[in-house]
Coordinates of C-alpha atoms in Angstrom, one line a residue:
M765 CA 51.7 207.4 -117.2
T766 CA 49.0 207.7 -114.5
A767 CA 45.6 209.2 -115.2
H768 CA 46.3 212.4 -113.3
A769 CA 49.8 212.7 -114.9
D770 CA 48.2 212.3 -118.3
V771 CA 45.7 215.0 -117.6
I772 CA 48.4 217.4 -116.3
D773 CA 50.6 216.7 -119.3
L774 CA 47.7 217.6 -121.6
A775 CA 47.0 220.8 -119.7
Q776 CA 50.6 221.8 -119.9
R777 CA 50.6 221.3 -123.7
M778 CA 47.5 223.4 -124.1
I779 CA 48.9 226.2 -122.0
R780 CA 52.0 226.2 -124.3
R781 CA 49.6 226.9 -127.2
P782 CA 48.4 230.5 -126.7
S783 CA 44.7 230.8 -127.3
R784 CA 43.8 234.3 -126.2
A785 CA 40.3 235.3 -127.3
G786 CA 40.3 237.4 -130.4
I787 CA 44.1 237.4 -130.6
D788 CA 45.5 233.9 -131.3
D789 CA 44.7 231.3 -133.8
Y790 CA 42.8 228.5 -132.1
G791 CA 44.0 225.8 -134.5
P792 CA 47.1 224.9 -132.5
V793 CA 45.3 224.3 -129.1
L794 CA 42.5 222.4 -130.9
G795 CA 45.2 220.3 -132.6
V796 CA 46.7 219.4 -129.2
L797 CA 43.3 218.2 -128.1
E798 CA 42.6 216.3 -131.3
D799 CA 45.9 214.5 -131.1
W800 CA 45.4 213.5 -127.5
L801 CA 41.8 212.3 -128.2
A802 CA 42.9 210.3 -131.2
G803 CA 45.7 208.7 -129.1
H804 CA 43.1 207.6 -126.6
G805 CA 40.6 206.3 -129.2
L806 CA 38.1 209.0 -128.7
P807 CA 36.3 210.4 -131.7
C808 CA 35.6 214.2 -131.7
R809 CA 34.5 216.8 -134.2
R810 CA 34.9 220.6 -134.5
L811 CA 32.0 222.9 -134.2
H812 CA 31.8 225.9 -136.4
G813 CA 30.2 229.4 -136.1
G814 CA 28.1 231.3 -138.6
K815 CA 31.2 232.5 -140.5
G816 CA 32.6 228.9 -140.7
D817 CA 35.3 229.5 -138.0
A818 CA 36.0 226.8 -135.4
V819 CA 34.3 227.7 -132.1
G820 CA 34.6 224.4 -130.2
L821 CA 35.4 220.8 -130.1
L822 CA 32.7 218.2 -129.2
I823 CA 33.3 214.7 -127.8
E824 CA 30.4 212.3 -127.5
V825 CA 30.3 209.1 -125.6
A826 CA 27.0 207.2 -126.3
G827 CA 25.9 204.8 -123.6
G828 CA 24.6 201.3 -124.4
R829 CA 21.2 201.9 -122.7
P830 CA 18.6 204.6 -123.2
G831 CA 18.6 207.6 -121.0
P832 CA 19.3 211.4 -120.9
W833 CA 22.5 212.9 -122.0
W834 CA 24.6 215.1 -119.8
A835 CA 27.4 217.5 -120.7
L836 CA 30.8 218.7 -119.3
D837 CA 31.9 222.0 -120.6
A838 CA 35.3 223.9 -120.3
C839 CA 36.7 226.7 -122.3
V840 CA 40.2 226.4 -123.9
D841 CA 40.4 230.0 -125.1
T842 CA 41.7 232.4 -122.5
A843 CA 41.8 236.0 -121.4
P844 CA 44.7 238.1 -122.8
Y845 CA 48.0 238.3 -120.9
G846 CA 47.7 242.0 -120.0
D847 CA 51.0 243.6 -119.0
E848 CA 53.5 240.7 -119.6
S849 CA 56.2 242.7 -117.8
A850 CA 54.2 242.3 -114.6
W851 CA 54.3 238.5 -114.8
S852 CA 57.0 236.7 -112.8
F853 CA 57.0 233.8 -115.3
A854 CA 56.1 233.5 -119.0
P855 CA 52.4 233.4 -119.5
D856 CA 52.7 230.4 -121.8
C857 CA 55.3 228.4 -119.8
G858 CA 53.0 225.6 -118.5
E859 CA 55.5 224.9 -115.7
I860 CA 54.8 223.2 -112.4
V861 CA 56.4 224.9 -109.4
D862 CA 55.6 223.9 -105.8
G863 CA 52.6 222.0 -106.9
W864 CA 51.0 224.8 -108.9
L865 CA 50.5 224.7 -112.7
R866 CA 51.5 228.0 -114.1
G867 CA 50.3 230.0 -117.2
R868 CA 47.4 231.7 -118.8
G869 CA 44.5 229.2 -118.9
A870 CA 45.8 227.0 -116.1
A871 CA 42.8 227.9 -113.9
D872 CA 40.4 229.1 -116.6
S873 CA 40.0 226.5 -117.8
K874 CA 42.6 224.3 -119.6
L875 CA 43.2 222.0 -116.6
A876 CA 39.4 221.4 -116.3
A877 CA 39.3 220.7 -120.1
A878 CA 42.1 218.1 -119.7
M879 CA 40.3 216.5 -116.8
F880 CA 37.0 216.3 -118.7
C881 CA 38.9 214.6 -121.6
G882 CA 40.3 212.1 -119.1
I883 CA 36.8 211.3 -117.8
A884 CA 35.5 210.9 -121.3
A885 CA 38.4 208.6 -122.2
E886 CA 37.6 206.4 -119.2
L887 CA 33.9 206.2 -119.9
H888 CA 34.5 205.5 -123.6
G889 CA 35.9 202.1 -122.5
R890 CA 32.8 201.2 -120.5
A891 CA 30.1 202.9 -122.6
D892 CA 27.9 199.8 -122.9
A893 CA 27.1 200.0 -119.2
L894 CA 26.0 203.6 -119.3
R895 CA 22.5 205.1 -119.7
G896 CA 22.1 208.0 -122.1
G897 CA 25.4 209.6 -122.9
L898 CA 28.1 212.1 -122.1
A899 CA 29.1 215.1 -124.2
V900 CA 32.2 217.1 -123.5
L901 CA 32.2 220.6 -125.0
L902 CA 35.6 222.4 -125.3
D903 CA 34.7 226.0 -126.2
V904 CA 37.1 228.4 -128.0
D905 CA 34.6 231.3 -128.1
E906 CA 34.0 231.8 -124.4
H907 CA 36.2 234.7 -123.4
T908 CA 34.9 236.8 -126.3
G909 CA 31.5 236.8 -124.6
G910 CA 30.0 235.3 -127.7
F911 CA 29.8 231.7 -126.3
G912 CA 29.9 230.4 -129.9
G913 CA 30.9 226.9 -128.9
A914 CA 27.8 226.5 -126.6
R915 CA 25.6 228.1 -129.3
A916 CA 26.9 225.8 -132.0
Y917 CA 26.5 222.7 -129.8
L918 CA 22.9 223.5 -129.0
A919 CA 22.2 224.3 -132.7
D920 CA 23.9 221.1 -134.0
P921 CA 21.2 218.8 -135.4
E922 CA 23.5 215.8 -134.9
A923 CA 24.1 216.4 -131.1
V924 CA 21.7 215.1 -128.5
R925 CA 20.3 218.0 -126.4
P926 CA 21.7 217.7 -122.8
A927 CA 19.5 217.3 -119.8
G928 CA 22.0 219.4 -117.9
V929 CA 25.6 220.8 -118.1
M930 CA 28.5 221.0 -115.6
I931 CA 30.9 223.8 -116.4
G932 CA 34.4 223.5 -115.2
Y933 CA 35.2 226.9 -113.8
P934 CA 37.7 226.8 -110.9
G935 CA 37.0 227.2 -107.2
L936 CA 37.1 224.4 -104.6
G937 CA 34.7 225.4 -101.9
E938 CA 31.5 226.1 -103.9
V939 CA 29.3 224.6 -106.6
V940 CA 27.8 227.6 -108.5
V941 CA 24.1 226.8 -109.0
G942 CA 22.9 230.2 -110.2
G943 CA 23.9 233.6 -111.3
R944 CA 22.6 237.1 -112.0
G945 CA 21.5 237.8 -115.6
L946 CA 22.3 240.8 -117.6
W947 CA 20.9 243.5 -119.8
R948 CA 23.3 245.6 -121.8
A949 CA 22.9 248.5 -124.1
T950 CA 24.7 251.4 -125.8
I951 CA 23.3 254.9 -125.4
A952 CA 23.9 257.6 -128.0
V953 CA 23.7 261.0 -126.4
H954 CA 23.4 263.9 -129.0
A955 CA 24.0 267.6 -128.9
A956 CA 24.6 270.5 -131.3
S957 CA 28.3 270.5 -132.2
G958 CA 30.3 273.7 -132.6
H959 CA 33.4 275.7 -131.6
S960 CA 34.3 275.5 -128.0
G961 CA 35.1 279.3 -128.0
S962 CA 31.7 280.4 -129.3
R963 CA 29.3 282.4 -127.2
R964 CA 26.7 279.6 -127.4
R965 CA 26.2 278.0 -124.0
A966 CA 24.4 274.9 -124.9
P967 CA 26.0 271.8 -123.4
G968 CA 27.9 269.4 -125.6
A969 CA 27.2 265.7 -125.9
V970 CA 29.8 264.7 -123.3
S971 CA 28.3 267.1 -120.7
R972 CA 24.8 265.7 -121.4
A973 CA 26.2 262.1 -121.1
A974 CA 27.7 263.0 -117.7
H975 CA 24.3 264.2 -116.6
L976 CA 22.8 260.9 -117.8
V977 CA 25.5 258.9 -115.9
R978 CA 24.4 260.7 -112.7
L979 CA 20.7 259.9 -113.3
L980 CA 21.5 256.2 -114.0
E981 CA 23.8 255.8 -110.9
E982 CA 21.2 257.6 -108.7
A983 CA 18.4 255.3 -109.8
E984 CA 17.0 253.1 -107.1
L985 CA 17.3 249.4 -107.5
P986 CA 15.5 246.8 -105.4
D987 CA 17.2 244.7 -102.7
A988 CA 17.5 241.0 -102.9
Q989 CA 14.1 239.3 -103.0
G990 CA 12.8 235.8 -102.2
G991 CA 15.2 232.9 -102.5
F992 CA 17.6 234.7 -104.8
P993 CA 20.4 236.1 -102.6
L994 CA 21.7 238.9 -104.8
S995 CA 20.4 242.3 -105.7
P996 CA 20.5 243.9 -109.2
K997 CA 23.4 246.1 -110.1
L998 CA 23.9 248.9 -112.6
T999 CA 27.3 249.9 -114.0
V1000 CA 28.2 252.5 -116.7
T1001 CA 31.1 250.6 -118.4
S1002 CA 32.2 252.9 -121.2
C1003 CA 32.1 256.5 -122.4
H1004 CA 33.3 257.6 -125.8
G1005 CA 32.9 261.1 -127.2
G1006 CA 34.7 264.2 -128.3
Q1007 CA 38.0 264.9 -130.1
G1008 CA 40.4 267.7 -129.5
F1009 CA 39.9 270.8 -127.5
S1010 CA 38.3 273.3 -129.8
V1011 CA 35.2 271.3 -130.8
V1012 CA 32.0 270.9 -128.8
P1013 CA 31.1 267.2 -129.4
G1014 CA 27.9 266.3 -131.0
L1015 CA 27.8 262.7 -130.0
C1016 CA 28.9 260.7 -126.9
E1017 CA 28.2 257.0 -126.5
L1018 CA 27.8 255.2 -123.2
G1019 CA 27.9 251.5 -122.4
V1020 CA 25.5 250.3 -119.7
D1021 CA 25.6 246.9 -118.0
I1022 CA 22.8 246.0 -115.6
R1023 CA 23.0 242.7 -113.7
T1024 CA 19.4 241.4 -113.3
T1025 CA 17.6 239.1 -110.9
P1026 CA 14.3 237.2 -110.9
G1027 CA 12.6 240.2 -109.3
F1028 CA 14.3 242.7 -111.6
G1029 CA 14.6 241.4 -115.1
A1030 CA 15.5 242.7 -118.6
R1031 CA 12.2 244.6 -119.0
D1032 CA 12.7 246.3 -115.7
A1033 CA 16.3 247.2 -116.6
E1034 CA 15.3 248.6 -120.0
R1035 CA 12.5 250.6 -118.4
L1036 CA 14.8 252.1 -115.8
V1037 CA 17.2 253.3 -118.6
R1038 CA 14.4 254.6 -120.8
E1039 CA 13.1 256.6 -117.9
A1040 CA 16.5 258.1 -117.2
V1041 CA 16.9 259.0 -120.9
S1042 CA 13.5 260.6 -121.0
E1043 CA 14.4 262.7 -118.0
L1044 CA 17.6 263.8 -119.5
D1045 CA 16.0 264.9 -122.8
V1046 CA 13.4 267.0 -120.8
R1047 CA 15.9 268.6 -118.4
V1048 CA 18.7 269.1 -120.9
P1049 CA 17.1 269.2 -124.3
A1050 CA 19.1 268.7 -127.5
P1051 CA 18.3 268.8 -131.3
R1052 CA 18.1 265.0 -131.4
P1053 CA 16.7 262.6 -128.8
T1054 CA 18.9 260.2 -127.0
T1055 CA 18.8 256.7 -128.5
I1056 CA 19.1 253.3 -126.8
T1057 CA 20.4 250.2 -128.6
P1058 CA 20.0 247.0 -126.5
V1059 CA 23.0 244.7 -127.1
A1060 CA 22.4 241.6 -125.0
A1061 CA 20.0 240.1 -122.4
W1062 CA 20.4 236.9 -120.5
P1063 CA 18.1 235.7 -117.7
S1064 CA 19.1 235.1 -114.1
Y1065 CA 18.8 231.6 -112.8
R1066 CA 19.1 229.5 -109.7
L1067 CA 18.7 225.7 -109.6
A1068 CA 16.3 224.4 -107.0
E1069 CA 17.6 222.3 -104.1
G1070 CA 17.9 218.7 -105.3
Q1071 CA 17.9 219.7 -109.0
E1072 CA 20.3 217.9 -111.3
P1073 CA 23.1 218.1 -112.2
A1074 CA 23.9 220.2 -109.1
A1075 CA 22.5 217.5 -106.7
A1076 CA 24.8 214.9 -108.2
L1077 CA 27.9 217.2 -107.9
L1078 CA 27.1 218.2 -104.4
T1079 CA 26.5 214.6 -103.3
A1080 CA 29.7 213.4 -105.0
A1081 CA 31.7 216.1 -103.2
A1082 CA 30.3 215.1 -99.8
R1083 CA 31.1 211.4 -100.5
E1084 CA 34.6 212.4 -101.3
G1085 CA 34.9 214.2 -97.9
L1086 CA 34.7 217.7 -99.2
T1087 CA 32.7 220.5 -97.6
V1088 CA 31.1 222.3 -100.5
R1089 CA 28.2 224.7 -100.5
P1090 CA 25.9 225.9 -103.3
K1091 CA 26.5 229.5 -104.5
T1092 CA 24.7 232.0 -106.6
A1093 CA 27.3 234.0 -108.5
G1094 CA 27.3 237.7 -109.3
P1095 CA 29.0 237.5 -112.7
S1096 CA 27.1 236.0 -115.5
N1097 CA 28.4 232.9 -117.4
I1098 CA 27.4 230.2 -119.9
G1099 CA 24.9 229.0 -117.3
N1100 CA 22.8 232.0 -118.1
L1101 CA 22.8 231.2 -121.8
L1102 CA 21.8 227.6 -121.0
A1103 CA 19.1 228.8 -118.6
G1104 CA 17.6 230.7 -121.5
E1105 CA 17.4 227.4 -123.4
G1106 CA 15.8 225.6 -120.4
I1107 CA 19.0 223.6 -119.6
P1108 CA 20.1 223.5 -115.9
A1109 CA 23.8 224.1 -115.3
T1110 CA 26.4 224.3 -112.6
A1111 CA 29.0 226.9 -113.4
G1112 CA 31.9 226.3 -111.1
F1113 CA 33.6 223.7 -109.1
G1114 CA 37.3 223.1 -109.5
V1115 CA 40.8 223.5 -108.1
R1116 CA 42.0 226.5 -106.2
Y1117 CA 43.6 229.2 -108.2
E1118 CA 45.4 232.5 -108.2
G1119 CA 45.7 235.3 -110.8
L1120 CA 42.6 234.4 -112.9
H1121 CA 42.4 237.0 -115.7
G1122 CA 45.3 238.8 -114.0
V1123 CA 49.0 238.3 -113.7
D1124 CA 50.7 235.0 -112.7
E1125 CA 47.7 232.8 -113.2
R1126 CA 48.2 229.4 -111.7
A1127 CA 46.1 226.3 -110.5
C1128 CA 46.7 224.1 -107.5
L1129 CA 47.4 220.6 -108.7
G1130 CA 47.1 219.2 -105.2
D1131 CA 43.3 219.6 -105.6
L1132 CA 43.1 217.8 -108.8
P1133 CA 42.7 214.2 -107.5
A1134 CA 39.7 215.2 -105.4
V1135 CA 38.1 217.4 -108.0
H1136 CA 38.6 214.7 -110.6
A1137 CA 37.0 212.1 -108.3
V1138 CA 34.0 214.3 -107.7
Y1139 CA 33.2 214.9 -111.3
R1140 CA 33.8 211.3 -112.1
R1141 CA 31.4 210.2 -109.4
A1142 CA 28.8 212.7 -110.4
V1143 CA 28.9 211.7 -114.1
L1144 CA 28.7 208.0 -113.3
S1145 CA 25.7 208.7 -111.0
L1146 CA 23.9 210.7 -113.7
L1147 CA 24.6 208.0 -116.3
G1148 CA 23.2 205.3 -114.0
S1149 CA 26.6 203.6 -113.4
S1150 CA 27.6 204.7 -109.9

């Protein structure tokens, strides 16, 4: 079996082991990987979260000479299937049709995980010539948003801290070298509850929450600044309150997601929300003040021109004849978590795809040889063996 055929076969077997975040047991998909790695003589170990549950699989290839370690990262948990009746093929089929690998996780990111396993297997056989080492992290707590695999890897006292990470999200024309950060919070809007038919005219919590939504969405955000190409963005993502028709609700909870930038960070985002909440409580008073509970905050980041590992990946792409540009992404990703730890990361370069997180997800296998060659060349360059 050729190297690419071996990679594709592994990806197919993983797709046929459903691993939807928060839905499926991750044991079967991890077992597929462990069996493949054992068959190729590659040691690996599971990483565990705070509750003892498996959150990832770690492969380590130590070089024979001193130097920094680098990491490849791909998730093997997936988004849910959504409406399965809308799919034109089974979400766990793993079939190849017209050069496209079909099924949930084909694009995000089981094909990349298989490819990274293939690179690790090759380097394991020539490790004495390498400087530093290569880690391959296969995360099964990515689509939950918890990023438990990455957190466990960084917290593992036995693992060497990487000098940089390349994350195998798909997309052929770009290397993602940065992304907006985020600040998220839940907001509890209160009011006096009562009967909807009473003479009292005081607004309920849902009405007060609607007023707050308008204040938040009308708040002015700065434009893009300096070398960071994106501007911040505020979105009210959830609204929960009220029950039935005859009760004036006393509580309504909002979810707010603010994408941050170097010029508008987490403190700015929190200040904006607190100012809107203060204005609400003055304009539309209630028996209890509105409360804000921050949920998460990640910094924005952008790698400098020439900074590793982006430079190695972009150079490798050019040498393989690909036209690839650096990109700063709007959505946040594991790269933001790593940036908060001071670890530079690329967060996307891979095969073309369709249906990511939607219906009929598939990945273009015709791109695999070039993408595989780029990552292989980049890794060998970073490990001093190009």
